[in-house]
Amino acid sequence: MNPVLHIKNLQVSYYTDSGRATALDNVSLSLNAGEKLGLVGESGSGKSTMALAMMRMIKQPGRIEGGQVFVDDEDLLELSDEEMLKARLSRIAYIPQGAMNSLNPVMRIGAQMIDAIKAHEPKAAKADMEERCKQTLESVDLKRSVFKMYAHELSGGMKQRVCIAISILLKPKVIIADEPTSALDVVTQRQVMETIDRVQKQIGAAVILIGHDMGLMAQFVDKVAVMYAGRLSEVSSVRQMFTEPKHPYATALINSLPSLDNKGVFQGIPGLAPSLLRLPSGCTFHPRCSRVMDVCKTVRPDPMKLSSGQIVACHLYAEGA
Amino acid sequence: MSLKKVIERLLFLILVIWAASTITFFIPRISPKNPIRERFAALARTGGFSPGDMEKIVASFNTKFGLDKPLIEQYFDYVASIARFDLGISLNQYPKTVAELIMESLPWTITLLLVTTVLSFVIGNLLGAVAAWPRAPAWLRAIATPFVLLQGVPPVLLGILLLFFLGFKLKLLPLGSAYSTGVVPDWSFSFFLDVVKHQIMPALSLTLGFIGGWVLSMRGMGVTIQGEDYVNFAEHKGLPGTRIFRDYYLRNALLPQVTGLALALGGLVFAGLLVEGLYGLPGLGSVLNAAIQSNDFLVIYGIVLFITITVATLMVVVELLYPLLDPRIRES
Amino acid sequence: MATIAVSQPQLRQPSKLTLMLRYLRRNKSMVFGLLILLFLVGFTVIGLLTVDTKDAYPLSVRGKQEPSLKYPLGTDFFGRDMLAAMVVGMWQTALIGVLAGGLGTLIGVVLGFISAYFGGILDALIKGICQILTPIPAFLIQVVLAGSLDKRSVTIYTMAFVVVLLAWMAPTLVIRSQVLSMKERQFVSVAKLSGVGDLGIIFGEILPNLLPFIVAAFVGQVFVAVFGSFYLSVLGLGPLREPLMGNLIWAAQGQSAFFNGWWWWPIWPSLAMVLILSSLALINMGMDEIANPRVRRSE
């Protein structure tokens, strides 16, 4: 079965006054329909850039410099501007971080949902569109009356669910949820995550969940991808990531999670994430790696697939290491 | 819009009117000049006033400037007369009262200002919005700049230049006044056209200068709105640029601009008065100009007060009407 | 076990001059404004050094002369050498602008600061006064004021004063809102926690951050001052003997200069005013960008 999402060698840089910052360095990733991937990493690791690049929303001074993003075997990066407009929301949808301000304050919710449909299906009948919107609202556990309301009349969780509703209106193949719960309280977080879970099952989309809350990830995704300094370190199933992570960075992340047994002792990762303007040679993690070898300082490790099915970019696992 | 807010605003209005009237009350008192005496001396030289009329003027002035009464009493008299809408009698145009003069000339001024305000608001804000919109073509965005430059040119100066080039040299438009000499005002269409022809240059001088202000403020607003999450999300939805521009960007950026409308009117008024004076339009400006040149101070103060009250009232009205535009404030 | 982070090689930071030049390239309005201003300043300075300033006053030279080699900008009806008049006029305009502008900014900074920093009734009072005075048409009041003054006591200094009287409210409100937002920001709390006294916070933390706004306010005030003094003088309410641009235009209008064919009389002052005000407006627009960095990004 062909993966519904296939990212190949994605390369994104930002050209600043201080030089060129490599935000995504040759990143490849695949996802099947119905799968849920959690994309984790520190700030600046490139996860949000990845989302923007997939939606082709990278703005100056950023530039997509290479790679392909296949959704259903069609490379989004090759589409014309017009076609890309059509592809957004209908093939690949984005749920924004912080829905607090993502809804137009002077338009009713319904109007914002309808203009999304209208942009893709200009000939649709008004009554049909309205009905579709209202049903979608119900599917995310919102009342039909929300259709007529304004954004400020809704709570944070409700607004986030409206954004989710909008994202599934056209039944896209891929949904990117960019830290959808960061501004919410724990109870609402759970509600929102369950909603995403449910709608995903309804339309069978592939979901990429971006965030840095590993605990939340663990409960909802199938696979976890760890990014560091613009490169992919490891991709494993949830179970594997939490029980036998392979990449030293991923391992350190898992170890740093506080657990009920190990109260009071916090294990951080020494050092700082590198500036994207001056990445270390070889493996970008080598200055902070507890198991660094000589080869790590000069040769960049390519991602490779292990027998366990995990993908790692680390010299520790190279054949004959 | 809560009742408390309405009352607050009304109170504000009253305070502004009070402040303005107090200021206009005290200003003549700082001057060592005694305008009445000077004026009478001039009058006496030119003659043409019967003793009875003279007495009426003196009486009026004594009420207004009751220089023989204690200051506090003068002040209260003044405030009381203002409340009665009694602004005094004009010296120059005796026996017309100040109020009469204002009412007669008002229609002309209102037309000019209304046209100018609407035009400059619409064009200026549109240009400003476009200037800040990165996806607009560069040439379109550049149109805004000359208008910002024009801001620096006082409309009256522009008026002089326009008058000279379009009116005198090229003889394209009439040289001033509200309608052609010899024409009798009536409600016919041809008269209307005549008036419009005479309004073009004055309106142009004013509008061109004021577009710039709107451009600048709208541009600043536009940049802020652009960075808003909902504009971003609109793009994520795959909406075409023009729709995002109109519904997500413009509609939100325009709202705060409306509150500036009344204040802008205040600034416009003064420039408008000067332009009217330049073109000889029989509006408030000409009356004010004549009053300044002949030192007919009651007229001057009356007009100043009138304008202040109008502007302040408009400000409050706009503020009270704002919730109709912005759903966020419609609560309670 | 734990590895120590390898120190990053020094980032090649472009020099401050390069950064400024690159920025100026994007901020064209500022550049134009500054260029025009430079030209005007140059004109004035060179003029003051080379021209006989006495000729700027009436009855100095033969009147109504067209521009010629002897009188490059011509002379006016009253016997002013227009070149001298322009030079002196510009200088005086600059004086009014800087004086009134500086005073207005100073008042704005002091009042805005006090209002925001100390809060309470003082704040309510200052804010209230500013808000109430704002709808009052400043120019009109200035006209009334200038008109009430004894013609002999009107000098460029009194004009500057009249202009400032109703112009200080805007910078006060702007500075106040900036200081208010800064007060809440963390660097002030941190300074307080470190034991820095009130004075230290004011001069060490807040003032440096206010600088761009103060400069922007100053430019704005200069603009308002020059604009205001022009309006007053063009109505004949200025110090009539002085060759202020507005005065010259008013006198020219009074003598129907255009229709008498003495076009040069009102034209030079008009052009000069346009240049002065445009350059100030451009610089203002440029400052708008600096104070609001997001505007920069959209260019």
mmCIF file of C-alpha atoms in Angstrom, chain C residues 16-298:
data_model
loop_
_atom_site.group_PDB
_atom_site.id
_atom_site.type_symbol
_atom_site.label_atom_id
_atom_site.label_comp_id
_atom_site.label_asym_id
_atom_site.label_seq_id
_atom_site.Cartn_x
_atom_site.Cartn_y
_atom_site.Cartn_z
ATOM 1 C CA LYS C 16 26.864 47.845 12.217
ATOM 2 C CA LEU C 17 27.404 50.155 9.262
ATOM 3 C CA THR C 18 26.480 47.427 6.804
ATOM 4 C CA LEU C 19 23.345 46.591 8.740
ATOM 5 C CA MET C 20 22.322 50.239 8.803
ATOM 6 C CA LEU C 21 22.936 50.691 5.095
ATOM 7 C CA ARG C 22 21.005 47.537 4.274
ATOM 8 C CA TYR C 23 18.152 48.757 6.400
ATOM 9 C CA LEU C 24 18.157 52.155 4.799
ATOM 10 C CA ARG C 25 17.928 50.527 1.417
ATOM 11 C CA ARG C 26 14.626 49.015 2.483
ATOM 12 C CA ASN C 27 13.369 52.108 4.233
ATOM 13 C CA LYS C 28 13.293 54.399 1.235
ATOM 14 C CA SER C 29 11.043 57.010 2.736
ATOM 15 C CA MET C 30 13.509 57.694 5.497
ATOM 16 C CA VAL C 31 16.318 58.031 3.015
ATOM 17 C CA PHE C 32 14.458 60.495 0.820
ATOM 18 C CA GLY C 33 13.325 62.488 3.788
ATOM 19 C CA LEU C 34 16.836 62.711 5.138
ATOM 20 C CA LEU C 35 18.248 63.650 1.757
ATOM 21 C CA ILE C 36 15.805 66.494 1.315
ATOM 22 C CA LEU C 37 16.474 67.620 4.839
ATOM 23 C CA LEU C 38 20.179 67.541 4.187
ATOM 24 C CA PHE C 39 19.708 69.688 1.126
ATOM 25 C CA LEU C 40 17.640 72.193 3.064
ATOM 26 C CA VAL C 41 20.099 72.334 5.909
ATOM 27 C CA GLY C 42 22.951 72.788 3.470
ATOM 28 C CA PHE C 43 21.104 75.556 1.710
ATOM 29 C CA THR C 44 20.402 77.329 4.970
ATOM 30 C CA VAL C 45 23.875 76.999 6.386
ATOM 31 C CA ILE C 46 25.642 78.078 3.240
ATOM 32 C CA GLY C 47 23.098 80.813 2.849
ATOM 33 C CA LEU C 48 23.633 82.180 6.329
ATOM 34 C CA LEU C 49 27.320 82.316 5.689
ATOM 35 C CA THR C 50 27.176 84.003 2.316
ATOM 36 C CA VAL C 51 24.084 86.153 2.221
ATOM 37 C CA ASP C 52 23.544 89.519 3.831
ATOM 38 C CA THR C 53 20.663 88.781 6.179
ATOM 39 C CA LYS C 54 19.628 92.401 6.346
ATOM 40 C CA ASP C 55 18.349 92.090 2.809
ATOM 41 C CA ALA C 56 15.652 89.733 4.002
ATOM 42 C CA TYR C 57 13.728 92.609 5.463
ATOM 43 C CA PRO C 58 11.559 95.140 3.660
ATOM 44 C CA LEU C 59 13.010 98.209 2.035
ATOM 45 C CA SER C 60 16.459 96.714 1.640
ATOM 46 C CA VAL C 61 16.694 96.401 -2.088
ATOM 47 C CA ARG C 62 14.827 97.482 -5.166
ATOM 48 C CA GLY C 63 11.450 95.801 -5.247
ATOM 49 C CA LYS C 64 9.518 93.762 -7.793
ATOM 50 C CA GLN C 65 12.596 92.539 -9.603
ATOM 51 C CA GLU C 66 12.467 89.355 -11.601
ATOM 52 C CA PRO C 67 15.055 86.692 -10.841
ATOM 53 C CA SER C 68 18.351 87.787 -12.318
ATOM 54 C CA LEU C 69 22.038 87.368 -11.705
ATOM 55 C CA LYS C 70 22.010 90.059 -9.071
ATOM 56 C CA TYR C 71 18.941 88.732 -7.342
ATOM 57 C CA PRO C 72 18.823 85.011 -8.157
ATOM 58 C CA LEU C 73 15.400 84.561 -6.623
ATOM 59 C CA GLY C 74 14.084 87.991 -7.425
ATOM 60 C CA THR C 75 12.781 90.581 -5.006
ATOM 61 C CA ASP C 76 9.317 91.182 -3.649
ATOM 62 C CA PHE C 77 6.976 94.125 -3.537
ATOM 63 C CA PHE C 78 8.313 95.393 -0.255
ATOM 64 C CA GLY C 79 11.956 95.316 -1.196
ATOM 65 C CA ARG C 80 13.126 92.017 0.205
ATOM 66 C CA ASP C 81 15.816 90.094 -1.541
ATOM 67 C CA MET C 82 14.042 86.773 -1.942
ATOM 68 C CA LEU C 83 17.222 84.751 -1.650
ATOM 69 C CA ALA C 84 18.090 86.354 1.656
ATOM 70 C CA ALA C 85 14.474 86.033 2.713
ATOM 71 C CA MET C 86 14.436 82.326 1.976
ATOM 72 C CA VAL C 87 17.645 81.732 3.853
ATOM 73 C CA VAL C 88 16.572 83.628 6.923
ATOM 74 C CA GLY C 89 13.064 82.232 6.711
ATOM 75 C CA MET C 90 14.323 78.668 6.655
ATOM 76 C CA TRP C 91 16.550 79.288 9.583
ATOM 77 C CA GLN C 92 13.688 80.764 11.572
ATOM 78 C CA THR C 93 11.382 77.920 10.613
ATOM 79 C CA ALA C 94 14.005 75.470 11.778
ATOM 80 C CA LEU C 95 14.296 77.383 15.029
ATOM 81 C CA ILE C 96 10.563 77.313 15.631
ATOM 82 C CA GLY C 97 10.404 73.669 14.694
ATOM 83 C CA VAL C 98 13.190 72.584 16.981
ATOM 84 C CA LEU C 99 12.175 74.809 19.874
ATOM 85 C CA ALA C 100 8.502 74.003 19.781
ATOM 86 C CA GLY C 101 9.157 70.415 18.819
ATOM 87 C CA GLY C 102 11.671 69.961 21.587
ATOM 88 C CA LEU C 103 9.453 71.593 24.160
ATOM 89 C CA GLY C 104 6.439 69.554 23.139
ATOM 90 C CA THR C 105 8.445 66.347 23.272
ATOM 91 C CA LEU C 106 9.924 67.251 26.622
ATOM 92 C CA ILE C 107 6.499 67.916 28.106
ATOM 93 C CA GLY C 108 5.235 64.722 26.551
ATOM 94 C CA VAL C 109 8.037 62.625 27.953
ATOM 95 C CA VAL C 110 7.870 64.101 31.425
ATOM 96 C CA LEU C 111 4.104 64.049 31.751
ATOM 97 C CA GLY C 112 3.658 60.718 30.019
ATOM 98 C CA PHE C 113 6.290 59.203 32.208
ATOM 99 C CA ILE C 114 4.973 60.569 35.475
ATOM 100 C CA SER C 115 1.507 59.566 34.503
ATOM 101 C CA ALA C 116 2.405 55.978 33.695
ATOM 102 C CA TYR C 117 5.038 55.331 36.283
ATOM 103 C CA PHE C 118 3.271 56.691 39.315
ATOM 104 C CA GLY C 119 -0.251 55.855 38.301
ATOM 105 C CA GLY C 120 -3.211 56.518 40.504
ATOM 106 C CA ILE C 121 -4.982 59.844 40.560
ATOM 107 C CA LEU C 122 -2.113 61.625 38.872
ATOM 108 C CA ASP C 123 -2.390 59.272 35.956
ATOM 109 C CA ALA C 124 -6.140 59.651 35.723
ATOM 110 C CA LEU C 125 -5.790 63.401 35.833
ATOM 111 C CA ILE C 126 -3.127 63.710 33.162
ATOM 112 C CA LYS C 127 -4.791 61.175 30.931
ATOM 113 C CA GLY C 128 -8.133 62.872 31.379
ATOM 114 C CA ILE C 129 -6.815 66.303 30.524
ATOM 115 C CA CYS C 130 -5.133 65.000 27.399
ATOM 116 C CA GLN C 131 -8.270 63.262 26.249
ATOM 117 C CA ILE C 132 -10.482 66.242 26.866
ATOM 118 C CA LEU C 133 -8.214 68.664 25.097
ATOM 119 C CA THR C 134 -7.736 66.466 22.070
ATOM 120 C CA PRO C 135 -11.036 67.096 20.253
ATOM 121 C CA ILE C 136 -10.575 70.828 20.584
ATOM 122 C CA PRO C 137 -9.409 72.041 17.191
ATOM 123 C CA ALA C 138 -5.904 73.108 18.096
ATOM 124 C CA PHE C 139 -5.257 75.213 15.053
ATOM 125 C CA LEU C 140 -8.401 77.215 15.590
ATOM 126 C CA ILE C 141 -7.487 78.002 19.162
ATOM 127 C CA GLN C 142 -4.036 78.978 17.999
ATOM 128 C CA VAL C 143 -5.588 81.324 15.470
ATOM 129 C CA VAL C 144 -7.712 82.898 18.138
ATOM 130 C CA LEU C 145 -4.765 83.165 20.464
ATOM 131 C CA ALA C 146 -2.443 84.627 17.891
ATOM 132 C CA GLY C 147 -5.172 86.988 16.818
ATOM 133 C CA SER C 148 -5.615 88.270 20.343
ATOM 134 C CA LEU C 149 -2.001 89.110 20.798
ATOM 135 C CA ASP C 150 -0.739 92.583 20.322
ATOM 136 C CA LYS C 151 0.795 92.641 16.885
ATOM 137 C CA ARG C 152 4.029 93.987 18.231
ATOM 138 C CA SER C 153 4.518 91.205 20.719
ATOM 139 C CA VAL C 154 4.350 88.459 18.129
ATOM 140 C CA THR C 155 7.806 87.059 17.573
ATOM 141 C CA ILE C 156 8.990 83.725 16.393
ATOM 142 C CA TYR C 157 9.340 82.691 19.997
ATOM 143 C CA THR C 158 5.769 83.559 20.892
ATOM 144 C CA MET C 159 4.688 81.663 17.809
ATOM 145 C CA ALA C 160 6.603 78.643 18.946
ATOM 146 C CA PHE C 161 4.920 78.907 22.309
ATOM 147 C CA VAL C 162 1.452 79.225 20.824
ATOM 148 C CA VAL C 163 2.050 76.171 18.714
ATOM 149 C CA VAL C 164 3.227 74.020 21.592
ATOM 150 C CA LEU C 165 0.279 74.934 23.763
ATOM 151 C CA LEU C 166 -2.099 72.452 22.181
ATOM 152 C CA ALA C 167 0.364 69.984 20.689
ATOM 153 C CA TRP C 168 1.809 68.297 23.757
ATOM 154 C CA MET C 169 -1.095 65.946 24.355
ATOM 155 C CA ALA C 170 -0.250 63.436 21.631
ATOM 156 C CA PRO C 171 3.319 62.637 22.710
ATOM 157 C CA THR C 172 2.162 62.506 26.320
ATOM 158 C CA LEU C 173 -0.348 59.801 25.523
ATOM 159 C CA VAL C 174 2.091 57.850 23.373
ATOM 160 C CA ILE C 175 4.903 57.913 25.906
ATOM 161 C CA ARG C 176 2.447 57.067 28.636
ATOM 162 C CA SER C 177 1.199 53.964 26.889
ATOM 163 C CA GLN C 178 4.738 52.835 26.141
ATOM 164 C CA VAL C 179 5.882 53.273 29.692
ATOM 165 C CA LEU C 180 2.769 51.480 30.906
ATOM 166 C CA SER C 181 3.526 48.448 28.814
ATOM 167 C CA MET C 182 7.152 48.531 29.853
ATOM 168 C CA LYS C 183 6.302 48.741 33.483
ATOM 169 C CA GLU C 184 4.632 45.391 33.232
ATOM 170 C CA ARG C 185 7.422 43.776 31.336
ATOM 171 C CA GLN C 186 9.800 41.567 33.077
ATOM 172 C CA PHE C 187 12.992 43.501 32.804
ATOM 173 C CA VAL C 188 11.597 46.123 35.121
ATOM 174 C CA SER C 189 10.532 43.559 37.694
ATOM 175 C CA VAL C 190 13.921 41.933 37.458
ATOM 176 C CA ALA C 191 15.668 45.229 38.008
ATOM 177 C CA LYS C 192 13.458 45.949 40.978
ATOM 178 C CA LEU C 193 14.210 42.552 42.447
ATOM 179 C CA SER C 194 17.915 43.165 42.016
ATOM 180 C CA GLY C 195 17.504 46.186 44.213
ATOM 181 C CA VAL C 196 17.861 48.886 41.589
ATOM 182 C CA GLY C 197 16.212 52.022 42.878
ATOM 183 C CA ASP C 198 13.476 53.946 41.110
ATOM 184 C CA LEU C 199 15.894 56.389 39.535
ATOM 185 C CA GLY C 200 18.084 53.596 38.304
ATOM 186 C CA ILE C 201 15.157 51.880 36.678
ATOM 187 C CA ILE C 202 14.016 55.064 35.020
ATOM 188 C CA PHE C 203 17.322 56.001 33.504
ATOM 189 C CA GLY C 204 18.862 52.630 33.109
ATOM 190 C CA GLU C 205 16.019 50.469 31.911
ATOM 191 C CA ILE C 206 13.042 52.409 30.710
ATOM 192 C CA LEU C 207 14.519 55.468 29.049
ATOM 193 C CA PRO C 208 16.823 53.566 26.676
ATOM 194 C CA ASN C 209 13.877 51.497 25.475
ATOM 195 C CA LEU C 210 11.785 54.600 25.026
ATOM 196 C CA LEU C 211 14.360 56.249 22.791
ATOM 197 C CA PRO C 212 12.868 55.286 19.419
ATOM 198 C CA PHE C 213 9.473 56.528 20.547
ATOM 199 C CA ILE C 214 10.906 59.754 21.863
ATOM 200 C CA VAL C 215 12.696 60.412 18.612
ATOM 201 C CA ALA C 216 9.550 59.581 16.651
ATOM 202 C CA ALA C 217 7.537 61.895 18.875
ATOM 203 C CA PHE C 218 10.094 64.638 18.350
ATOM 204 C CA VAL C 219 9.899 64.375 14.582
ATOM 205 C CA GLY C 220 6.138 64.422 14.803
ATOM 206 C CA GLN C 221 6.185 67.475 17.035
ATOM 207 C CA VAL C 222 8.565 69.329 14.747
ATOM 208 C CA PHE C 223 6.218 68.576 11.880
ATOM 209 C CA VAL C 224 3.232 69.872 13.820
ATOM 210 C CA ALA C 225 5.163 72.956 14.887
ATOM 211 C CA VAL C 226 6.289 73.847 11.370
ATOM 212 C CA PHE C 227 2.815 73.131 10.020
ATOM 213 C CA GLY C 228 1.170 75.197 12.721
ATOM 214 C CA SER C 229 3.486 78.155 12.411
ATOM 215 C CA PHE C 230 2.939 78.090 8.675
ATOM 216 C CA TYR C 231 -0.815 78.156 9.056
ATOM 217 C CA LEU C 232 -0.643 81.026 11.493
ATOM 218 C CA SER C 233 1.658 83.102 9.351
ATOM 219 C CA VAL C 234 -0.247 82.400 6.152
ATOM 220 C CA LEU C 235 -3.257 83.969 7.856
ATOM 221 C CA GLY C 236 -1.225 87.034 8.582
ATOM 222 C CA LEU C 237 -0.943 86.267 12.280
ATOM 223 C CA GLY C 238 2.780 85.791 12.426
ATOM 224 C CA PRO C 239 5.604 88.214 13.125
ATOM 225 C CA LEU C 240 5.043 90.172 9.938
ATOM 226 C CA ARG C 241 8.456 91.640 9.504
ATOM 227 C CA GLU C 242 10.164 88.292 9.602
ATOM 228 C CA PRO C 243 10.607 86.484 6.297
ATOM 229 C CA LEU C 244 8.769 83.363 7.398
ATOM 230 C CA MET C 245 7.472 81.402 4.444
ATOM 231 C CA GLY C 246 3.880 81.799 5.501
ATOM 232 C CA ASN C 247 4.297 85.530 5.941
ATOM 233 C CA LEU C 248 5.708 85.896 2.469
ATOM 234 C CA ILE C 249 2.843 83.975 0.943
ATOM 235 C CA TRP C 250 0.270 85.943 2.890
ATOM 236 C CA ALA C 251 1.806 89.205 1.795
ATOM 237 C CA ALA C 252 1.976 87.985 -1.789
ATOM 238 C CA GLN C 253 -1.699 87.002 -1.731
ATOM 239 C CA GLY C 254 -2.516 90.380 -0.292
ATOM 240 C CA GLN C 255 -0.846 92.057 -3.236
ATOM 241 C CA SER C 256 -2.329 89.645 -5.818
ATOM 242 C CA ALA C 257 1.185 88.614 -6.756
ATOM 243 C CA PHE C 258 0.208 85.953 -9.282
ATOM 244 C CA PHE C 259 -2.112 88.209 -11.137
ATOM 245 C CA ASN C 260 0.403 91.004 -11.182
ATOM 246 C CA GLY C 261 2.922 88.698 -12.722
ATOM 247 C CA TRP C 262 5.297 88.521 -9.762
ATOM 248 C CA TRP C 263 5.134 84.758 -9.782
ATOM 249 C CA TRP C 264 8.468 84.293 -8.037
ATOM 250 C CA TRP C 265 7.304 85.960 -4.890
ATOM 251 C CA PRO C 266 4.927 83.287 -3.597
ATOM 252 C CA ILE C 267 6.498 80.385 -5.502
ATOM 253 C CA TRP C 268 9.821 80.107 -3.684
ATOM 254 C CA PRO C 269 8.265 80.079 -0.230
ATOM 255 C CA SER C 270 5.628 77.622 -1.437
ATOM 256 C CA LEU C 271 8.208 75.261 -2.836
ATOM 257 C CA ALA C 272 10.344 75.620 0.245
ATOM 258 C CA MET C 273 7.394 74.797 2.483
ATOM 259 C CA VAL C 274 6.547 71.786 0.368
ATOM 260 C CA LEU C 275 10.118 70.529 0.666
ATOM 261 C CA ILE C 276 10.349 71.130 4.388
ATOM 262 C CA LEU C 277 7.035 69.508 5.193
ATOM 263 C CA SER C 278 7.569 66.620 2.787
ATOM 264 C CA SER C 279 10.935 65.802 4.219
ATOM 265 C CA LEU C 280 9.478 65.862 7.722
ATOM 266 C CA ALA C 281 6.539 63.732 6.628
ATOM 267 C CA LEU C 282 8.889 61.232 5.012
ATOM 268 C CA ILE C 283 11.119 61.041 8.034
ATOM 269 C CA ASN C 284 8.017 60.619 10.135
ATOM 270 C CA MET C 285 6.939 57.753 7.921
ATOM 271 C CA GLY C 286 10.388 56.264 8.174
ATOM 272 C CA MET C 287 10.310 56.515 11.945
ATOM 273 C CA ASP C 288 6.939 54.856 11.892
ATOM 274 C CA GLU C 289 8.734 51.821 10.535
ATOM 275 C CA ILE C 290 11.426 51.849 13.138
ATOM 276 C CA ALA C 291 9.004 52.159 15.978
ATOM 277 C CA ASN C 292 6.806 49.456 14.530
ATOM 278 C CA PRO C 293 9.239 46.788 13.387
ATOM 279 C CA ARG C 294 6.559 44.722 11.749
ATOM 280 C CA VAL C 295 6.215 47.368 9.097
ATOM 281 C CA ARG C 296 9.819 46.678 8.207
ATOM 282 C CA ARG C 297 9.180 43.052 7.456
ATOM 283 C CA SER C 298 6.449 43.728 4.980
#
